[in-house]
Coordinates of C-alpha atoms in Angstrom, one line a residue:
X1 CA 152.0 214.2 49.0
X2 CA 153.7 211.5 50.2
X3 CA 157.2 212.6 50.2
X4 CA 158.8 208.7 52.0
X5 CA 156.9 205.5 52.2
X6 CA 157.2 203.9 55.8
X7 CA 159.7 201.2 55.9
X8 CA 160.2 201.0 52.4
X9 CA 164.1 202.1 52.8
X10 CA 165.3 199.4 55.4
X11 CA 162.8 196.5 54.0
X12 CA 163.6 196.9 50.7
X13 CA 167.5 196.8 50.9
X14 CA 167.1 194.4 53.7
X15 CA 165.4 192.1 50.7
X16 CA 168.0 192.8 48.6
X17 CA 170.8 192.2 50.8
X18 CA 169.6 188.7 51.5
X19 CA 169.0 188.0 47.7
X20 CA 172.6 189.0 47.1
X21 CA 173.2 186.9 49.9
X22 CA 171.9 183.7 47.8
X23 CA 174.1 185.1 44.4
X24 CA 177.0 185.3 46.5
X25 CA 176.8 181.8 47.9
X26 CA 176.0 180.3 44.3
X27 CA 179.2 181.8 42.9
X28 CA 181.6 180.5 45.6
X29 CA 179.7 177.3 45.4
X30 CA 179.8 177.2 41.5
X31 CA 183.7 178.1 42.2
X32 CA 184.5 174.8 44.6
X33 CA 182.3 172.1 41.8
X34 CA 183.7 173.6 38.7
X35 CA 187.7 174.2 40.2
X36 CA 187.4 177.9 38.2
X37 CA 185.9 180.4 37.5
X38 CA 186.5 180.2 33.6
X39 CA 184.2 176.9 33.8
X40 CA 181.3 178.9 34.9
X41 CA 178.4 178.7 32.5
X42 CA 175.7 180.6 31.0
X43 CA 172.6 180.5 33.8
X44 CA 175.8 182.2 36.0
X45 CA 176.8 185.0 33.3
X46 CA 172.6 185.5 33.5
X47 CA 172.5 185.5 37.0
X48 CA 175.5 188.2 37.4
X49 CA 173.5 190.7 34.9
X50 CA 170.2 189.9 37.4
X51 CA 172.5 191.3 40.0
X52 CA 172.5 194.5 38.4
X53 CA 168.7 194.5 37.2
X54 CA 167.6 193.3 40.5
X55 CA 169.9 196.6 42.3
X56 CA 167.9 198.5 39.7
X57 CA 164.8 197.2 41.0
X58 CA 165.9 198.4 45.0
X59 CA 167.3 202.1 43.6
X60 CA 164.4 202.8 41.7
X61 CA 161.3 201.8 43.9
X62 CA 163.0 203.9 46.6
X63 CA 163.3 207.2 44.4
X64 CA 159.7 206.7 43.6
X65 CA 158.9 206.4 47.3
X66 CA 160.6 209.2 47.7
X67 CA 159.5 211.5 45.0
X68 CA 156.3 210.1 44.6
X69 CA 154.4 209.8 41.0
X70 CA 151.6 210.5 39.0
X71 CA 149.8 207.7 40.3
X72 CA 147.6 209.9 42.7
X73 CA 144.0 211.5 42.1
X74 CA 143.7 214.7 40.1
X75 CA 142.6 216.3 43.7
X76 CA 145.6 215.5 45.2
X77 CA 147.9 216.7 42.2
X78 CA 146.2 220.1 42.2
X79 CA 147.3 220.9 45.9
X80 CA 151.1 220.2 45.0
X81 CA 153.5 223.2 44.8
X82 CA 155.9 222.7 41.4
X83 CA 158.6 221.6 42.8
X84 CA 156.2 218.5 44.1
X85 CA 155.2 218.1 40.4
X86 CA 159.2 218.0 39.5
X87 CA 160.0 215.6 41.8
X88 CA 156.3 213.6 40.6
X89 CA 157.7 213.5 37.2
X90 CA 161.1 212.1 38.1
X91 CA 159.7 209.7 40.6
X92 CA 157.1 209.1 37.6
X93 CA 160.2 208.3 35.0
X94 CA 162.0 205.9 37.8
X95 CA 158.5 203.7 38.3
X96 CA 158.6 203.1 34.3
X97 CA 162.6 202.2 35.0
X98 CA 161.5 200.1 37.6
X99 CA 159.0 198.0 35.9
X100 CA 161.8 197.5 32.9
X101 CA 164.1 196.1 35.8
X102 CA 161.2 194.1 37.6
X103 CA 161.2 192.6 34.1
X104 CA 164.0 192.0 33.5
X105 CA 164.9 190.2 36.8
X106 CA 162.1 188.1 37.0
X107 CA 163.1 187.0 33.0
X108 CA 166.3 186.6 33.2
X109 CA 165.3 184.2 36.7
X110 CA 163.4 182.4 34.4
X111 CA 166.1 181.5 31.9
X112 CA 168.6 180.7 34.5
X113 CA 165.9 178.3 35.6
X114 CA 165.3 176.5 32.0
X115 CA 168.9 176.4 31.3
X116 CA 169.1 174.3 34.2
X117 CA 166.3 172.6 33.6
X118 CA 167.8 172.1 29.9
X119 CA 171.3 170.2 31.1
X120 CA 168.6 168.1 33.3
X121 CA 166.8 167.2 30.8
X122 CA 169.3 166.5 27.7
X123 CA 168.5 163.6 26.2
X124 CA 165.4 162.9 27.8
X125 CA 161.9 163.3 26.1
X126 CA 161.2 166.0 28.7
X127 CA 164.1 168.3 27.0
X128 CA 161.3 168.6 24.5
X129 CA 158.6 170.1 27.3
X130 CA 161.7 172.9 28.4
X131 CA 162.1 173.7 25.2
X132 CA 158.4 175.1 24.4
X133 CA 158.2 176.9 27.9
X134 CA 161.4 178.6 27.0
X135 CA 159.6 179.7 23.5
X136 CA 156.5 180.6 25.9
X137 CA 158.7 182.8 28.3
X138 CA 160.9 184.1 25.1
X139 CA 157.4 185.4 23.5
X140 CA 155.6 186.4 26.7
X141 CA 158.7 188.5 27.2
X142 CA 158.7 190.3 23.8
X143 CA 155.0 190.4 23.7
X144 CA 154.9 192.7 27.4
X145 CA 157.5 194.8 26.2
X146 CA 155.7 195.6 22.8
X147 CA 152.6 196.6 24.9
X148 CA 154.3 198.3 27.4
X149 CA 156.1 200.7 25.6
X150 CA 154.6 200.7 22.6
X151 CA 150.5 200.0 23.2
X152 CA 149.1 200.9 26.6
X153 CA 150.3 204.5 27.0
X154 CA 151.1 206.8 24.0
X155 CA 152.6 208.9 23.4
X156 CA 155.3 207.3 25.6
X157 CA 155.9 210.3 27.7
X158 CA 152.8 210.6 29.5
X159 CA 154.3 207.4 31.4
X160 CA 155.8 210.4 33.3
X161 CA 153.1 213.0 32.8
X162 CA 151.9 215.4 36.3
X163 CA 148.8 214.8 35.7
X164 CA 148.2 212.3 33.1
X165 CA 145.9 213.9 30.1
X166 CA 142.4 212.7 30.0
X167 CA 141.9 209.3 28.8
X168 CA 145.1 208.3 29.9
X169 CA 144.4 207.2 33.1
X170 CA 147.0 203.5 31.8
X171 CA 150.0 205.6 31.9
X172 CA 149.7 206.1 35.6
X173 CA 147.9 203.5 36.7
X174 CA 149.5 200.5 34.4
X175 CA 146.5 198.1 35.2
X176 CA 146.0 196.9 31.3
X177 CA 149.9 196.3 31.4
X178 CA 149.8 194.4 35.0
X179 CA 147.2 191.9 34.1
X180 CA 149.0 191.1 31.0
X181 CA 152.7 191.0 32.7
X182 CA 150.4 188.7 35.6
X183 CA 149.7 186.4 33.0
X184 CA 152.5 185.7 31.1
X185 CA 154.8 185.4 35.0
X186 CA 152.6 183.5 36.5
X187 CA 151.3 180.5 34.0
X188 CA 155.1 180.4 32.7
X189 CA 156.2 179.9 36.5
X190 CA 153.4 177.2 36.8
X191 CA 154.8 175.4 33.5
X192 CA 158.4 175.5 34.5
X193 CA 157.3 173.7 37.7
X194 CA 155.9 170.8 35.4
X195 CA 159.1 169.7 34.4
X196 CA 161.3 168.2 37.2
X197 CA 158.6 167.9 39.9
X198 CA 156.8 164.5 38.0
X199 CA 160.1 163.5 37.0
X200 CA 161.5 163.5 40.8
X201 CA 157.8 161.8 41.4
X202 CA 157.9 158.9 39.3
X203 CA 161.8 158.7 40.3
X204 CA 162.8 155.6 42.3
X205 CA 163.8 157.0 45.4
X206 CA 162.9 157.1 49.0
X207 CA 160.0 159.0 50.1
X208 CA 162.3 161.5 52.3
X209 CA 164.7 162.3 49.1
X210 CA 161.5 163.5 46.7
X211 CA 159.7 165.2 49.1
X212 CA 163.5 167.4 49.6
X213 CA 163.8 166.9 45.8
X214 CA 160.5 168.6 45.2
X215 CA 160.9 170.8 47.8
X216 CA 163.8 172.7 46.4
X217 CA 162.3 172.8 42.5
X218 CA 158.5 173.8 44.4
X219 CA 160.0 176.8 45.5
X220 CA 158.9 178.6 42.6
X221 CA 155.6 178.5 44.2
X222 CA 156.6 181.0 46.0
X223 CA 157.5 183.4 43.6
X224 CA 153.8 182.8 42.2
X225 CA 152.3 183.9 45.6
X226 CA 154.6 186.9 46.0
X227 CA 153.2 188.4 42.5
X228 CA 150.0 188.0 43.4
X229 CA 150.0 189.7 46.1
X230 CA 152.1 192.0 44.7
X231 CA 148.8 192.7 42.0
X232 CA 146.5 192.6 44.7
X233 CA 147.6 195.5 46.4
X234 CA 148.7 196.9 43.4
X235 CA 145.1 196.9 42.0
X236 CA 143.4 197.2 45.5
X237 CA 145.1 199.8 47.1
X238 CA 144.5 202.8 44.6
X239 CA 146.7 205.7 44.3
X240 CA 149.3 204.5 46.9
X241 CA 152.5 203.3 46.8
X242 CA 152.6 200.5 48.9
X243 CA 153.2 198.4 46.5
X244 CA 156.8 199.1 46.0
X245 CA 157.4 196.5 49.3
X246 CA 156.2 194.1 47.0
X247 CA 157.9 194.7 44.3
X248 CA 160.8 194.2 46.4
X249 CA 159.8 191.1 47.9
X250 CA 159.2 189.4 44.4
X251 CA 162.2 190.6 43.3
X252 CA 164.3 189.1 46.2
X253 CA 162.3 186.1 46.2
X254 CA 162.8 184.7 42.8
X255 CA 166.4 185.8 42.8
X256 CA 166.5 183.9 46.2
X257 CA 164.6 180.4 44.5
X258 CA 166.6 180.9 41.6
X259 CA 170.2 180.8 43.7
X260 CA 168.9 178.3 46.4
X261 CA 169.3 174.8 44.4
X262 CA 173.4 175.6 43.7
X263 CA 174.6 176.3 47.3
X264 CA 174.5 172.5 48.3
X265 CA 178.3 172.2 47.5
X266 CA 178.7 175.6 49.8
X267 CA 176.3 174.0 52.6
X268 CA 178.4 170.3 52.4
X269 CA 182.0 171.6 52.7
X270 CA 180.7 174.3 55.6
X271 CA 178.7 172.0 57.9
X272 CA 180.8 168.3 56.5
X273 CA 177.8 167.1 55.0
X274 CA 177.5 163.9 52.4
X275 CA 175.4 164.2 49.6
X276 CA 172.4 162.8 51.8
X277 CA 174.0 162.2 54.8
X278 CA 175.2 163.9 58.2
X279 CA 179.1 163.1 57.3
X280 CA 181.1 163.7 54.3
X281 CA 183.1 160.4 55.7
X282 CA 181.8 157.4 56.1
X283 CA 182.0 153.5 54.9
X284 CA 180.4 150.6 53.7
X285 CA 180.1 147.3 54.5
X286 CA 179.4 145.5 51.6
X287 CA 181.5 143.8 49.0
X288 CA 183.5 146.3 47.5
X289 CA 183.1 149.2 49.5
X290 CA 184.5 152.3 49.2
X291 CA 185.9 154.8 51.9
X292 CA 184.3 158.5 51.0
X293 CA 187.4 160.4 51.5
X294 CA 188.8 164.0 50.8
X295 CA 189.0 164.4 47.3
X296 CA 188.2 160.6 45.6
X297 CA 184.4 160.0 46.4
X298 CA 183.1 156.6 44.9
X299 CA 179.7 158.0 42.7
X300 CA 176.9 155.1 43.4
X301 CA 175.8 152.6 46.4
X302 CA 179.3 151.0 46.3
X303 CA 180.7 148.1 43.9
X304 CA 178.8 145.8 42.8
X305 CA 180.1 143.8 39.5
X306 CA 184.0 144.7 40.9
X307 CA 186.1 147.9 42.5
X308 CA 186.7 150.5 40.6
X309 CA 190.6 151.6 40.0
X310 CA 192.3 153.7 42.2
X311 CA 191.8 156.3 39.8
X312 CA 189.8 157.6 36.9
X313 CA 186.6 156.5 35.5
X314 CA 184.9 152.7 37.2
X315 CA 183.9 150.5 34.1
X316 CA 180.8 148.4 34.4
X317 CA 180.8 145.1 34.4
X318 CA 180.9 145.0 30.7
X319 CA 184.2 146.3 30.5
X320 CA 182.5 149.7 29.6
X321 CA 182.7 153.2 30.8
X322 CA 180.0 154.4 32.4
X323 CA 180.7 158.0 31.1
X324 CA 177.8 159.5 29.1
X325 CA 174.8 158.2 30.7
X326 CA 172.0 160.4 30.7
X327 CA 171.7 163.0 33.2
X328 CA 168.2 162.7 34.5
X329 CA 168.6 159.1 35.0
X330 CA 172.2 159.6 36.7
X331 CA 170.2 162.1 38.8
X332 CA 167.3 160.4 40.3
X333 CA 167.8 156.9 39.1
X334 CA 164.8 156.7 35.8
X335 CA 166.2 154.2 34.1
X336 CA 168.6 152.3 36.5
X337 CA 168.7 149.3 34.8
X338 CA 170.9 151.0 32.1
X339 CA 173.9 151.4 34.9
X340 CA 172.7 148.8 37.5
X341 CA 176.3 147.2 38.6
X342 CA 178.4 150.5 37.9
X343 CA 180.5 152.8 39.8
X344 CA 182.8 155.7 39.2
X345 CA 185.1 157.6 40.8
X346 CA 185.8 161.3 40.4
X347 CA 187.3 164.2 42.6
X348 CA 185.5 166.2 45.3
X349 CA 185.8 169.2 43.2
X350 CA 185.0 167.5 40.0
X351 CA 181.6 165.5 41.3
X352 CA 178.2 167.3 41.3
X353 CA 175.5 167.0 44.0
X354 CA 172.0 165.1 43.0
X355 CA 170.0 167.5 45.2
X356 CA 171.0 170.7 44.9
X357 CA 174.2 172.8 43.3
X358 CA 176.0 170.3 40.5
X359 CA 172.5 169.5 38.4
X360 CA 174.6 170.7 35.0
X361 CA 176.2 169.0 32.5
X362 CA 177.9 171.0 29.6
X363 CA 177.4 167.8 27.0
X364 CA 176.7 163.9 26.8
X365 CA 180.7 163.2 27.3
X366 CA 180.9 164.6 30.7
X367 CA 177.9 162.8 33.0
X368 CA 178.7 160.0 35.1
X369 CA 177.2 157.0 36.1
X370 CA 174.9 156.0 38.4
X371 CA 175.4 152.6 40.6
X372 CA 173.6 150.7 42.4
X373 CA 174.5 147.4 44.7
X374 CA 172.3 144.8 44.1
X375 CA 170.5 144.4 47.6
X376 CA 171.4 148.1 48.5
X377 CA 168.4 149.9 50.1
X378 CA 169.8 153.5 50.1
X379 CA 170.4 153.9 46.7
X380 CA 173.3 156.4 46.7
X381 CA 174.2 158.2 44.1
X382 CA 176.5 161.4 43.3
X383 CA 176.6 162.3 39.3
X384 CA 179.7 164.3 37.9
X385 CA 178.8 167.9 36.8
X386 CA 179.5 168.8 33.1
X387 CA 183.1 171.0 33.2

């Protein structure tokens, strides 16, 4: 019996180190847009319970590699002593914890993403398309729990049988409950990745900007590779426990794509950077340009109807605030002829990056505008985050 599975130990807290790595950075990040940690919102509160699911996930696949499980040929279970079988059954007991984590983390990634996703989308007709993968997730969710505690393997405790009765062979080796876990995480993955990718695509932006754009939200790609493979070895390899690596690696990867598009504000004070640029100073040279400075940045390609006040909110040049525009098109510029001529002006701490970290906005009264010089090729843009 397999007492310790090779590298299992380091790799797997090695994963989970740099998964907490991408948690830690979102929080300071979310900390420097937002100006306190009281303004933090609900994806955050989800992602700081995934932090204890996804440490649940590391400590229990490494007490099954160490203790081993019932998922192992009758053959093999006869020759253990019983003290092999007690350690089978608690090993046996910490794989069914582990799948309830695995769940759990990879879920509650999922609705970090779609709340996201929802503040993106408010007041757009894709809001509509975020809400019915959100039902799809919500009932794929409900509907692998039912089965797996309730359907595959009953009674319940032969999860952690040594050996498993006859006929029971799903309680060790959860293939009925993998396929239909496989199906629900994957084709929910693929959905969410329908949302902002064809919005950023039909966006008009340069080339260089989508292509980073769909780069980031593409990332869940890899989260849809990692589980397969994860099932393929999981199905393939039979009666071993190699899969627990990848059950690590999914783990640590979606926590790691779900962290990666809020550390922009992190990245740009660290390394100086401008929302697209190498600088987080620079000027322009058109007709009422701004200077970026510390703490006032100028949201938009500049002035174009007139400057903007010293201070506060830059009306159009209809007189109007710009305040309230919809997010989406503040983002990535959909429907610029609504704010074409408009500029605003908010703090450094206060604005919210395009790309990356400040995609939220808590309700239509707190988006900013997006401006545009007439003749400007560039396009800049920096909406405000929702506070």
């Amino acid at each position: 019996m397999a007492k310790h599975l090779p590298g299992l130990l380091p790799g797997s807290w090695a994963l989970w180190s740099i998964g907490m790595a991408t948690v830690f950075a979102r929080f300071l990040s979310r900390r420097l847009a937002l100006g306190s940690w009281r303004k933090l919102q609900l994806d955050d509160y989800l992602m700081a319970l995934c932090v204890l699911t996804f440490t649940g996930v590391t400590v229990c696949s490494n007490q099954v590699g160490i203790s081993g499980s019932n998922y192992a040929s009758d053959a093999e279970i006869a020759t253990w002593s019983p003290a092999e079988i007690r350690d089978a059954e608690w090993g046996s007991k910490m794989l069914l914890a582990l799948e309830e984590f695995m769940m759990a983390t990879v879920w509650l990634v999922k609705a970090c993403l779609l709340i996201l996703y929802g503040r993106l989308t408010s007041g757009l007709t894709e809001a509509f398309a975020v809400k019915v993968v959100a039902i799809y997730c919500a009932v794929g969710y409900v509907v692998v729990q039912i089965l797996y505690l309730g359907v595959w393997c009953r009674p319940i405790d032969d999860y952690w049988a040594v050996p498993v009765p006859e006929g029971h062979e799903q309680c060790k080796t959860y293939l009925h409950h993998m396929i239909t876990v496989t199906v629900f995480h994957v084709s929910s993955d693929l959905l969410m990745l329908l949302v902002p990718v064809p919005m950023i695509a039909r966006a008009k932006l340069p080339l260089l900007r989508k292509i980073i754009l769909c780069g980031i939200f593409s990332l869940g790609l890899l989260v849809v590779l990692v589980a397969i493979l994860n099932r393929y070895y999981n199905f393939t390899v039979a009666n071993s426990l190699v899969f627990l690596i990848w059950y690590n690696g999914e783990a640590s990867t979606a926590v790691m794509v779900a962290n990666i598009p809020f550390c922009w504000t992190l990245l740009r004070r660290l390394f100086a950077l401008d929302t697209w640029g190498m600088s987080s100073r620079r000027s322009r040279s058109t007709s009422g340009a701004y200077r970026l400075g510390d703490r006032d940045i100028p949201v938009g390609s500049g002035g174009a109807a007139g400057a903007a006040a010293t201070h506060g909110t830059a009306v159009g040049s209809d007189g109007v605030s710009q305040a309230g525009r919809r997010p989406f098109a503040s983002l990535v510029g959909i429907d610029p002829a609504s704010t074409t001529g408009s500029t605003e002006r908010i703090t450094a701490e206060q604005r919210g990056d395009a790309t990356m970290d400040h995609l939220d906005y808590k309700n239509h009264d707190k988006r900013a505008a997006y401006g545009a010089h007439k003749g400007s090729s560039d396009g800049d843009y920096d909406p405000e985050i929702g506070l």
